[in-house]
Amino acid sequence: VAINGAVIVLRYKEPHCQRNFCVPGSIKGFPVLPALGIVATLVLASHISIDIILVMLLMIVIGLFYFEFVAKRFQKKQAMQQK
């Protein structure tokens, strides 16, 4: 959803930027495929059971804590090597 939304927003906020890719299916400058992607994602997400959503959120929280732990260890290790 975020990537498709970003495509739509950037097409209007920065229309004159050079793009390395072209989104096919634009109607009068509005990218239709990203809009359909947002709708399809939301429809599919609405059919996921609450148990799966809770497990997904738990995994995200665990991943964020792990990332913080690893990032802090890496920063400490780098700081010790610079001394």
Short mmCIF file of C-alpha atoms in Angstrom, two decimals:
data_model
loop_
_atom_site.label_atom_id
_atom_site.label_comp_id
_atom_site.label_asym_id
_atom_site.label_seq_id
_atom_site.Cartn_x
_atom_site.Cartn_y
_atom_site.Cartn_z
CA VAL A 1 0.00 0.00 0.00
CA ALA A 2 2.80 2.40 0.93
CA ILE A 3 4.72 1.97 -2.32
CA ASN A 4 1.63 2.32 -4.49
CA GLY A 5 0.57 5.36 -2.49
CA ALA A 6 4.03 6.89 -2.84
CA VAL A 7 3.89 6.46 -6.62
CA ILE A 8 0.61 8.36 -6.77
CA VAL A 9 1.73 11.12 -4.39
CA LEU A 10 5.07 11.67 -6.10
CA ARG A 11 3.44 11.87 -9.53
CA TYR A 12 1.57 14.94 -8.31
CA LYS A 13 4.08 16.50 -5.89
CA GLU A 14 7.07 16.19 -8.23
CA PRO A 15 5.72 15.80 -11.76
CA HIS A 16 8.85 17.10 -13.49
CA CYS A 17 11.38 14.75 -11.88
CA GLN A 18 13.19 12.34 -14.15
CA ARG A 19 11.81 8.83 -13.64
CA ASN A 20 13.74 5.66 -14.41
CA PHE A 21 10.51 3.75 -14.92
CA CYS A 22 7.09 4.39 -16.38
CA VAL A 23 3.87 3.23 -14.78
CA PRO A 24 1.67 1.85 -17.55
CA GLY A 25 -2.04 2.52 -17.56
CA SER A 26 -2.10 6.18 -16.59
CA ILE A 27 -5.27 8.09 -17.38
CA LYS A 28 -4.69 11.85 -17.70
CA GLY A 29 -1.58 11.56 -15.52
CA PHE A 30 -3.26 9.49 -12.80
CA PRO A 31 -1.53 6.11 -12.32
CA VAL A 32 -4.41 3.62 -12.37
CA LEU A 33 -2.41 0.45 -11.66
CA PRO A 34 -1.07 1.67 -8.30
CA ALA A 35 -4.60 2.71 -7.32
CA LEU A 36 -5.89 -0.74 -8.25
CA GLY A 37 -2.99 -2.23 -6.28
CA ILE A 38 -4.07 -0.32 -3.17
CA VAL A 39 -7.68 -1.45 -3.56
CA ALA A 40 -6.68 -5.09 -4.17
CA THR A 41 -4.34 -5.11 -1.17
CA LEU A 42 -7.00 -3.69 1.13
CA VAL A 43 -9.63 -6.16 -0.11
CA LEU A 44 -7.27 -9.10 0.42
CA ALA A 45 -6.17 -7.80 3.83
CA SER A 46 -9.78 -7.52 4.96
CA HIS A 47 -10.16 -11.29 4.58
CA ILE A 48 -7.27 -12.21 6.90
CA SER A 49 -8.29 -13.65 10.25
CA ILE A 50 -7.47 -11.76 13.44
CA ASP A 51 -5.20 -14.60 14.62
CA ILE A 52 -2.92 -14.18 11.63
CA ILE A 53 -2.86 -10.41 12.07
CA LEU A 54 -1.87 -10.79 15.74
CA VAL A 55 0.93 -13.24 14.87
CA MET A 56 2.16 -10.87 12.19
CA LEU A 57 2.20 -7.93 14.61
CA LEU A 58 4.02 -10.04 17.21
CA MET A 59 6.65 -10.99 14.64
CA ILE A 60 7.10 -7.33 13.68
CA VAL A 61 7.58 -6.33 17.33
CA ILE A 62 10.10 -9.15 17.89
CA GLY A 63 11.92 -8.12 14.71
CA LEU A 64 12.12 -4.50 15.83
CA PHE A 65 13.53 -5.46 19.23
CA TYR A 66 16.06 -7.77 17.54
CA PHE A 67 17.06 -5.03 15.13
CA GLU A 68 17.58 -2.58 17.99
CA PHE A 69 19.72 -5.11 19.84
CA VAL A 70 21.85 -5.94 16.79
CA ALA A 71 22.18 -2.29 15.75
CA LYS A 72 23.34 -1.23 19.22
CA ARG A 73 25.86 -4.09 19.37
CA PHE A 74 27.16 -3.13 15.94
CA GLN A 75 27.48 0.54 16.95
CA LYS A 76 29.35 -0.40 20.14
CA LYS A 77 31.66 -2.69 18.19
CA GLN A 78 32.36 0.05 15.63
CA ALA A 79 33.00 2.61 18.36
CA MET A 80 35.50 0.27 20.05
CA GLN A 81 37.34 -0.30 16.78
CA GLN A 82 37.68 3.44 16.14
CA LYS A 83 39.38 4.04 19.50
#
